[in-house]
Amino acid sequence: MQHIINFLIKYRNLLLYLFLFSIAVVFTIQSHEYHRTTFIHSTGNVTGEILESRKNIYEYFDLDQQNKYLSEENAKLRMRLLALGDTLLGSESILIFSDSLPYSVVPARVIKNDYDKLDNFITLDIGSNQNVEPDMGVITSNGIVGIIDVISKDYARVISVLNSQISLNAQIKGTSTIGSLTWDGADPYKMSLIDVPRLAQVKKGDTIITGQQSTTFPPDIEIGVVERAILVDNGSRYEIEVRLINDMTDLGYVYVVKNRDTEAIKIIDTLQTNE
Amino acid sequence: MNNDIFKIAFRFVGLLVIQVFVMDQINFLGFINPMIYILFIFLYPFNNNRLLFLILAFLLGLVMDTFQDTGGAHAAACVTLTIVRPYLLKLVYGESYVMKNIKVLTTGIDRILLFLCLCVIIHHLVFYSMIIFNMSQILELLQLTLSVGLATITVSLTILLLIKPRRS
């Protein structure tokens, strides 16, 4: 007994170090995995408020660019609206269906954005008070941003598409070829579309859009442009390099998208065949 | 003594504020953000309570982790730097550094630079191995350590020279 106590006293620094270090390693491992039991995240009240006040300061330097994005987006939406007015009866017909829109969209401000690590996260200034829930998709006018991960009352953390843990369903526009969109941690402007079958028709300059199978993102959102396609696995599959349309290093305002049918689709997907 | 505690608390908060509000927004060449908060560990008094020092370093790292969503990478790097600091001090200032009752800031610039480089290399190596967490990307680890380390050393040295007391 005496020996044990002596040992503990003699090596107390080293033991404390090993204890703290292992806690830190456990937190790190958790942060590299795609699940939500993390304790260390940036959506706490104090952290969120500090990040928000920092954003308030630095926002002024980026107003020009954000203004440009918004006016471009307005033009795009106006074009769609005009096309819609042409095909439907008029604005009344939109109103009739308005309480059953398939997607609800909430605007949010990015208060923290990372893109220099292997697993990047973004913090938004909206949370459960604004009906944000985990697993909702986050988009901008130029493409996709990520998926909501941890939420608190006023803040939400987003798993950026620039995260090695994420794998998104994507599709080549104009065809039904699908693949998984992943990031390898190197270039914040590029992602790769993997598991594309060899028989797929891929050309440089083709557009990659979100797939129909995803319940997180609405279909047909443009993600990026094909830059290069190489055959891997003995020529059985393509690996396609995609240049993102969205500039992930310069995010100001984003939209959180909620799919009305997520619950229903989930229930149908997990149905068992009985009898 | 009270003065010392006040100084340490001020450094803890001050360095964190500078780190979060200024240094994390630099994004030089897109990814280089100097990590100057480790100056807290660098400047901590020699004759210290090691247990308290370790816990403080851990907390410092954990606060950084919550701001950057890095899990526990900063905390791991900070406690590692804290535990090896006495050996680095021995290496730089000789065996009898405890007796001399000196402060890091009052020593010569060559010693400060050497000590700073060693601290930064150890901290960044541990930090980026936690961030990358993949043995196959060891080249990237070294590249990040070198580039960000150079930035950290440059900025830290500037700050140290600014707060270094003039010799009368």
Coordinates of C-alpha atoms in Angstrom, one line a residue:
Chain A
M1 CA 0.0 0.0 0.0
Q2 CA 2.8 2.3 1.0
H3 CA 4.5 1.6 -2.2
I4 CA 1.5 2.4 -4.3
I5 CA 1.0 5.7 -2.5
N6 CA 4.7 6.5 -3.0
F7 CA 4.5 5.7 -6.6
L8 CA 1.4 7.9 -7.1
I9 CA 3.1 10.8 -5.3
K10 CA 6.3 10.4 -7.2
Y11 CA 4.7 10.2 -10.7
R12 CA 1.7 12.5 -10.0
N13 CA 2.7 14.9 -12.8
L14 CA 3.1 12.2 -15.3
L15 CA -0.1 10.5 -14.3
L16 CA -2.1 13.7 -14.5
Y17 CA -0.5 14.3 -17.9
L18 CA -1.5 10.9 -19.2
F19 CA -5.0 11.3 -17.8
L20 CA -5.5 14.7 -19.4
F21 CA -3.9 13.6 -22.7
S22 CA -6.2 10.6 -23.0
I23 CA -9.2 12.8 -22.4
A24 CA -8.1 15.0 -25.1
V25 CA -7.5 12.1 -27.4
V26 CA -11.0 10.7 -26.7
F27 CA -12.4 14.1 -27.6
T28 CA -10.4 14.2 -30.8
I29 CA -11.5 10.7 -31.9
Q30 CA -15.1 11.7 -31.3
S31 CA -14.6 14.8 -33.4
H32 CA -13.4 12.7 -36.3
E33 CA -16.4 10.5 -36.2
Y34 CA -19.8 11.3 -37.6
H35 CA -22.1 11.2 -34.6
R36 CA -23.5 13.7 -32.1
T37 CA -22.2 12.8 -28.6
T38 CA -19.4 15.4 -28.7
F39 CA -19.0 17.6 -25.6
I40 CA -16.6 20.0 -27.2
H41 CA -18.4 22.1 -29.9
S42 CA -18.9 25.7 -30.8
T43 CA -22.6 26.0 -30.2
G44 CA -22.5 26.8 -26.5
N45 CA -24.0 30.1 -25.3
V46 CA -20.7 31.9 -24.5
T47 CA -18.8 30.5 -27.4
G48 CA -21.6 31.3 -29.8
E49 CA -21.9 34.8 -28.6
I50 CA -18.2 35.5 -28.8
L51 CA -18.0 34.0 -32.3
E52 CA -21.0 36.1 -33.2
S53 CA -19.5 39.4 -32.0
R54 CA -16.3 38.5 -33.9
K55 CA -18.4 38.0 -37.0
N56 CA -20.1 41.4 -36.4
I57 CA -16.7 43.0 -36.6
Y58 CA -15.3 41.2 -39.6
E59 CA -18.6 41.3 -41.6
Y60 CA -17.9 44.9 -42.6
F61 CA -14.9 43.8 -44.7
D62 CA -17.0 41.5 -46.7
L63 CA -20.2 43.5 -47.3
D64 CA -19.4 44.2 -51.0
Q65 CA -19.0 40.6 -51.9
Q66 CA -22.1 39.5 -50.0
N67 CA -24.1 42.3 -51.6
K68 CA -23.0 41.0 -55.0
Y69 CA -24.0 37.4 -54.1
L70 CA -27.4 38.5 -52.9
S71 CA -28.2 40.6 -56.0
E72 CA -27.1 37.7 -58.3
E73 CA -29.3 35.4 -56.4
N74 CA -32.2 37.9 -56.6
A75 CA -31.8 38.0 -60.4
K76 CA -31.8 34.2 -60.5
L77 CA -34.9 33.9 -58.4
R78 CA -36.7 36.6 -60.4
M79 CA -36.0 34.7 -63.6
R80 CA -37.5 31.6 -62.1
L81 CA -40.5 33.5 -60.9
L82 CA -41.1 34.9 -64.3
A83 CA -40.9 31.5 -65.8
L84 CA -43.3 30.2 -63.2
G85 CA -45.8 33.1 -63.8
D86 CA -45.7 32.0 -67.5
T87 CA -46.6 28.4 -66.9
L88 CA -49.0 28.6 -64.0
L89 CA -52.3 30.5 -63.8
G90 CA -50.7 33.3 -61.9
S91 CA -49.7 34.2 -58.4
E92 CA -53.0 32.9 -57.0
S93 CA -52.1 29.3 -57.8
I94 CA -48.9 29.6 -55.8
L95 CA -50.9 30.8 -52.8
I96 CA -53.3 27.9 -52.9
F97 CA -50.5 25.4 -52.3
S98 CA -48.4 27.5 -50.1
D99 CA -49.2 25.7 -46.8
S100 CA -48.0 22.4 -48.3
L101 CA -44.7 23.4 -49.7
P102 CA -42.3 20.5 -49.8
Y103 CA -39.3 22.4 -48.4
S104 CA -39.2 25.2 -45.8
V105 CA -36.2 27.4 -46.0
V106 CA -34.7 29.4 -43.1
P107 CA -32.0 32.0 -43.7
A108 CA -29.0 32.0 -41.4
R109 CA -25.7 33.8 -40.9
V110 CA -22.4 32.0 -40.8
I111 CA -20.5 33.1 -37.7
K112 CA -17.6 30.7 -38.0
N113 CA -16.3 28.9 -41.0
D114 CA -13.3 26.5 -41.3
Y115 CA -11.7 25.1 -44.4
D116 CA -8.1 24.4 -43.5
K117 CA -8.5 21.2 -41.5
L118 CA -9.4 17.6 -42.4
D119 CA -12.7 17.7 -40.7
N120 CA -14.2 21.2 -40.9
F121 CA -17.3 22.6 -39.1
I122 CA -19.3 25.8 -39.6
T123 CA -21.3 27.6 -36.9
L124 CA -24.6 29.3 -37.7
D125 CA -26.5 31.9 -35.6
I126 CA -29.8 30.0 -35.6
G127 CA -30.8 27.1 -33.4
S128 CA -33.7 25.1 -32.0
N129 CA -35.5 28.4 -31.3
Q130 CA -35.9 28.8 -35.1
N131 CA -37.0 25.2 -35.5
V132 CA -33.6 24.0 -36.7
E133 CA -33.1 20.2 -36.3
P134 CA -30.1 18.0 -36.8
D135 CA -29.7 16.4 -40.3
M136 CA -31.2 19.4 -42.1
G137 CA -29.3 20.5 -45.2
V138 CA -27.6 23.8 -45.6
I139 CA -27.3 25.5 -49.0
T140 CA -26.4 28.8 -50.6
S141 CA -27.5 30.2 -53.9
N142 CA -24.4 28.6 -55.5
G143 CA -24.5 25.1 -54.1
I144 CA -24.4 23.0 -51.0
V145 CA -22.7 23.8 -47.7
G146 CA -23.2 21.0 -45.3
I147 CA -25.5 19.2 -42.9
I148 CA -26.7 20.4 -39.4
D149 CA -24.9 18.4 -36.7
V150 CA -25.2 19.8 -33.2
I151 CA -27.8 22.4 -32.2
S152 CA -28.3 24.5 -29.1
K153 CA -31.0 27.1 -28.4
D154 CA -29.5 29.9 -30.5
Y155 CA -26.7 28.3 -32.5
A156 CA -26.2 25.3 -34.7
R157 CA -23.1 23.5 -35.9
V158 CA -22.9 22.3 -39.5
I159 CA -20.7 19.5 -40.8
S160 CA -19.1 21.3 -43.8
V161 CA -19.0 19.4 -47.1
L162 CA -15.2 19.9 -46.6
N163 CA -15.2 17.1 -44.0
S164 CA -13.6 13.7 -44.6
Q165 CA -16.5 12.0 -42.7
I166 CA -19.2 13.2 -45.0
S167 CA -20.4 11.4 -48.2
L168 CA -23.2 12.9 -50.2
N169 CA -25.4 11.5 -52.9
A170 CA -24.8 13.3 -56.1
Q171 CA -25.7 12.9 -59.8
I172 CA -24.4 14.0 -63.2
K173 CA -26.9 16.5 -64.7
G174 CA -28.8 15.2 -67.6
T175 CA -28.1 11.5 -66.8
S176 CA -29.1 9.2 -64.1
T177 CA -25.5 8.4 -63.1
I178 CA -25.1 8.7 -59.4
G179 CA -22.0 8.7 -57.1
S180 CA -20.8 9.7 -53.7
L181 CA -19.3 13.1 -53.2
T182 CA -16.3 13.2 -50.8
W183 CA -13.5 15.4 -49.8
D184 CA -9.9 14.4 -49.3
G185 CA -8.8 17.3 -47.1
A186 CA -6.5 19.1 -49.6
D187 CA -8.2 21.8 -51.7
P188 CA -11.2 23.7 -50.4
Y189 CA -12.3 24.4 -54.0
K190 CA -12.4 20.7 -55.1
M191 CA -14.2 17.5 -54.2
S192 CA -14.3 14.1 -55.7
L193 CA -17.2 12.0 -57.0
I194 CA -16.4 8.4 -56.4
D195 CA -18.0 5.1 -57.1
V196 CA -19.2 6.2 -60.6
P197 CA -19.6 3.1 -62.9
R198 CA -17.3 2.7 -65.8
L199 CA -20.1 2.8 -68.4
A200 CA -21.2 6.3 -67.3
Q201 CA -20.9 9.0 -69.8
V202 CA -18.7 11.7 -68.3
K203 CA -17.3 14.7 -70.0
K204 CA -15.2 17.6 -68.8
G205 CA -17.5 20.5 -68.1
D206 CA -20.5 18.4 -67.0
T207 CA -22.5 19.7 -64.1
I208 CA -22.8 17.7 -60.9
I209 CA -26.1 18.2 -59.0
T210 CA -27.6 16.8 -55.8
G211 CA -29.2 13.4 -56.3
Q212 CA -32.9 12.4 -56.1
Q213 CA -32.2 9.9 -53.3
S214 CA -31.1 12.4 -50.7
T215 CA -33.6 13.5 -48.2
T216 CA -31.3 16.1 -46.8
F217 CA -31.0 18.3 -49.9
P218 CA -33.6 19.2 -52.5
P219 CA -32.8 17.6 -55.8
D220 CA -31.2 19.5 -58.8
I221 CA -29.1 21.9 -56.8
E222 CA -25.9 22.5 -58.8
I223 CA -22.8 21.6 -56.9
G224 CA -19.9 21.8 -59.2
V225 CA -18.3 21.1 -62.6
V226 CA -16.4 18.0 -63.8
E227 CA -12.7 18.8 -64.1
R228 CA -11.1 15.5 -64.6
A229 CA -12.2 11.9 -64.6
I230 CA -9.8 9.0 -64.0
L231 CA -10.5 5.2 -64.0
V232 CA -9.6 3.5 -60.7
D233 CA -9.8 0.0 -59.3
N234 CA -8.5 -1.7 -62.5
G235 CA -10.6 0.5 -64.6
S236 CA -13.9 -0.6 -63.1
R237 CA -14.9 2.8 -61.7
Y238 CA -14.5 6.5 -62.3
E239 CA -13.1 8.9 -59.8
I240 CA -14.2 12.4 -60.9
E241 CA -12.6 15.6 -59.8
V242 CA -15.3 18.2 -59.2
R243 CA -14.6 21.9 -59.0
L244 CA -17.2 23.5 -56.6
I245 CA -19.2 26.4 -57.9
N246 CA -19.7 27.6 -54.3
D247 CA -16.7 29.3 -52.7
M248 CA -16.5 27.5 -49.4
T249 CA -13.9 29.9 -48.1
D250 CA -16.2 32.9 -48.4
L251 CA -19.6 32.2 -46.8
G252 CA -21.8 35.0 -45.5
Y253 CA -25.5 34.0 -45.5
V254 CA -26.8 30.5 -46.1
Y255 CA -30.2 28.8 -46.1
V256 CA -31.2 25.9 -43.9
V257 CA -33.6 23.6 -45.8
K258 CA -36.1 21.4 -44.1
N259 CA -37.7 18.6 -46.1
R260 CA -41.4 18.1 -45.2
D261 CA -41.3 14.5 -46.1
T262 CA -38.2 13.3 -44.3
E263 CA -40.1 11.6 -41.6
A264 CA -42.4 9.8 -44.0
I265 CA -39.5 8.7 -46.2
K266 CA -37.6 7.4 -43.2
I267 CA -40.5 5.3 -42.1
I268 CA -41.0 3.9 -45.5
D269 CA -37.3 3.1 -45.9
T270 CA -37.2 1.1 -42.7
L271 CA -40.4 -0.8 -43.2
Q272 CA -40.1 -4.6 -42.9
T273 CA -41.8 -7.0 -45.1
N274 CA -44.2 -8.8 -42.8
E275 CA -45.9 -12.0 -43.8
Chain B
M1 CA 2.7 36.6 -5.4
N2 CA -0.7 38.2 -6.0
N3 CA 0.9 40.1 -8.8
D4 CA 2.0 36.9 -10.4
I5 CA -1.4 35.3 -10.2
F6 CA -2.9 38.5 -11.8
K7 CA -0.3 38.4 -14.5
I8 CA -1.0 34.8 -15.4
A9 CA -4.8 35.3 -15.4
F10 CA -4.4 38.3 -17.6
R11 CA -2.2 36.4 -20.1
F12 CA -4.6 33.5 -20.1
V13 CA -7.6 35.7 -21.1
G14 CA -5.6 38.2 -23.2
L15 CA -3.9 35.6 -25.4
L16 CA -7.2 33.8 -26.0
V17 CA -8.9 37.0 -27.0
I18 CA -6.1 37.9 -29.4
Q19 CA -6.0 34.3 -30.8
V20 CA -9.8 34.1 -31.4
F21 CA -10.4 37.6 -32.6
V22 CA -7.3 38.4 -34.6
M23 CA -5.1 35.4 -35.3
D24 CA -7.8 33.0 -36.4
Q25 CA -9.0 35.5 -39.0
I26 CA -5.6 35.9 -40.7
N27 CA -5.9 33.0 -43.1
F28 CA -2.6 33.9 -44.8
L29 CA -2.4 31.9 -48.1
G30 CA -5.7 30.4 -47.2
F31 CA -4.7 28.2 -44.3
I32 CA -1.9 29.8 -42.2
N33 CA -3.2 31.0 -38.8
P34 CA -0.4 31.5 -36.2
M35 CA -1.2 30.0 -32.9
I36 CA 0.2 32.5 -30.5
Y37 CA -1.9 31.4 -27.4
I38 CA 0.9 28.9 -26.6
L39 CA 2.9 31.9 -25.4
F40 CA 1.0 31.3 -22.1
I41 CA 2.8 28.0 -21.6
F42 CA 6.0 29.5 -23.0
L43 CA 6.0 32.4 -20.5
Y44 CA 4.7 30.5 -17.4
P45 CA 7.0 31.0 -14.4
F46 CA 9.8 28.4 -13.8
N47 CA 9.1 27.7 -10.2
N48 CA 5.6 26.5 -10.5
N49 CA 3.1 24.0 -9.2
R50 CA 3.2 21.4 -12.0
L51 CA -0.2 20.0 -11.3
L52 CA -1.9 23.4 -11.5
F53 CA 0.2 24.2 -14.6
L54 CA -1.0 21.0 -16.4
I55 CA -4.6 21.7 -15.6
L56 CA -4.4 25.3 -16.8
A57 CA -2.8 24.2 -20.0
F58 CA -5.5 21.7 -20.5
L59 CA -8.2 24.3 -20.0
L60 CA -6.5 26.7 -22.3
G61 CA -6.4 24.0 -25.0
L62 CA -10.0 23.0 -24.4
V63 CA -11.2 26.6 -24.8
M64 CA -9.4 26.8 -28.1
D65 CA -11.0 23.5 -29.1
T66 CA -14.5 24.8 -28.5
F67 CA -13.9 27.8 -30.7
Q68 CA -12.3 25.8 -33.5
D69 CA -14.4 22.6 -33.3
T70 CA -11.2 20.5 -33.2
G71 CA -12.3 18.0 -30.5
G72 CA -9.3 17.8 -28.2
A73 CA -6.4 18.5 -30.4
H74 CA -5.4 21.8 -28.8
A75 CA -5.7 20.4 -25.4
A76 CA -3.6 17.4 -26.2
A77 CA -0.9 19.6 -27.7
C78 CA -0.9 21.9 -24.8
V79 CA -0.5 19.3 -22.1
T80 CA 2.2 17.6 -24.1
L81 CA 4.1 20.9 -24.4
T82 CA 3.6 21.5 -20.6
I83 CA 5.0 18.1 -19.6
V84 CA 8.1 18.4 -21.8
R85 CA 8.8 22.1 -21.0
P86 CA 11.2 21.4 -18.1
Y87 CA 13.3 19.2 -20.4
L88 CA 13.4 22.0 -23.0
L89 CA 14.3 24.5 -20.3
K90 CA 17.2 22.2 -19.2
L91 CA 18.3 22.0 -22.8
V92 CA 18.3 25.7 -23.4
Y93 CA 19.3 27.2 -20.0
G94 CA 21.4 24.4 -18.6
E95 CA 20.8 22.1 -15.6
S96 CA 20.7 24.8 -13.0
Y97 CA 17.9 26.9 -14.5
V98 CA 15.7 26.4 -11.4
M99 CA 18.3 27.9 -9.1
K100 CA 18.9 31.0 -11.2
N101 CA 15.4 32.3 -10.6
I102 CA 15.2 34.0 -14.0
K103 CA 12.3 34.7 -16.2
V104 CA 12.1 33.7 -19.9
L105 CA 11.6 37.3 -21.0
T106 CA 14.7 38.6 -19.3
T107 CA 17.1 36.2 -21.1
G108 CA 18.9 36.8 -24.3
I109 CA 17.2 36.9 -27.6
D110 CA 19.1 33.8 -28.9
R111 CA 17.9 31.7 -26.0
I112 CA 14.4 32.9 -26.4
L113 CA 14.3 32.1 -30.1
L114 CA 15.7 28.6 -29.5
F115 CA 13.3 27.9 -26.7
L116 CA 10.4 29.3 -28.8
C117 CA 11.3 27.1 -31.8
L118 CA 11.4 24.0 -29.8
C119 CA 8.1 24.7 -28.1
V120 CA 6.4 25.5 -31.4
I121 CA 7.7 22.4 -33.1
I122 CA 6.5 20.1 -30.4
H123 CA 3.1 21.8 -30.0
H124 CA 2.4 21.9 -33.7
L125 CA 3.5 18.3 -34.3
V126 CA 1.1 17.0 -31.7
F127 CA -1.6 19.3 -32.8
Y128 CA -1.5 18.4 -36.5
S129 CA -1.1 14.7 -35.8
M130 CA -4.4 15.0 -33.9
I131 CA -6.0 17.1 -36.7
I132 CA -4.9 14.8 -39.5
F133 CA -5.1 11.6 -37.5
N134 CA -3.8 9.5 -40.3
M135 CA -0.3 8.1 -40.6
S136 CA -0.4 8.0 -44.4
Q137 CA -0.5 11.8 -44.6
I138 CA 2.7 12.3 -42.7
L139 CA 4.1 14.6 -45.4
E140 CA 1.1 16.9 -45.1
L141 CA 1.6 16.9 -41.3
L142 CA 5.2 18.0 -41.7
Q143 CA 4.3 20.6 -44.3
L144 CA 1.6 22.1 -42.0
T145 CA 3.9 22.0 -39.0
L146 CA 6.6 23.8 -40.9
S147 CA 4.5 26.5 -42.6
V148 CA 2.2 27.3 -39.6
G149 CA 5.1 26.9 -37.2
L150 CA 7.1 29.6 -39.1
A151 CA 4.1 32.0 -38.9
T152 CA 3.7 31.3 -35.2
I153 CA 7.4 31.8 -34.5
T154 CA 7.4 35.1 -36.4
V155 CA 4.3 36.6 -34.8
S156 CA 5.2 35.3 -31.3
L157 CA 8.8 36.7 -31.5
T158 CA 7.4 40.1 -32.5
I159 CA 5.0 40.1 -29.5
L160 CA 7.8 38.9 -27.2
L161 CA 10.1 41.7 -28.4
L162 CA 7.4 44.2 -27.9
I163 CA 6.7 43.2 -24.3
K164 CA 10.4 42.4 -23.4
P165 CA 11.6 44.7 -20.7
R166 CA 14.5 47.0 -21.8
R167 CA 17.8 46.3 -20.2
S168 CA 18.8 49.4 -18.1

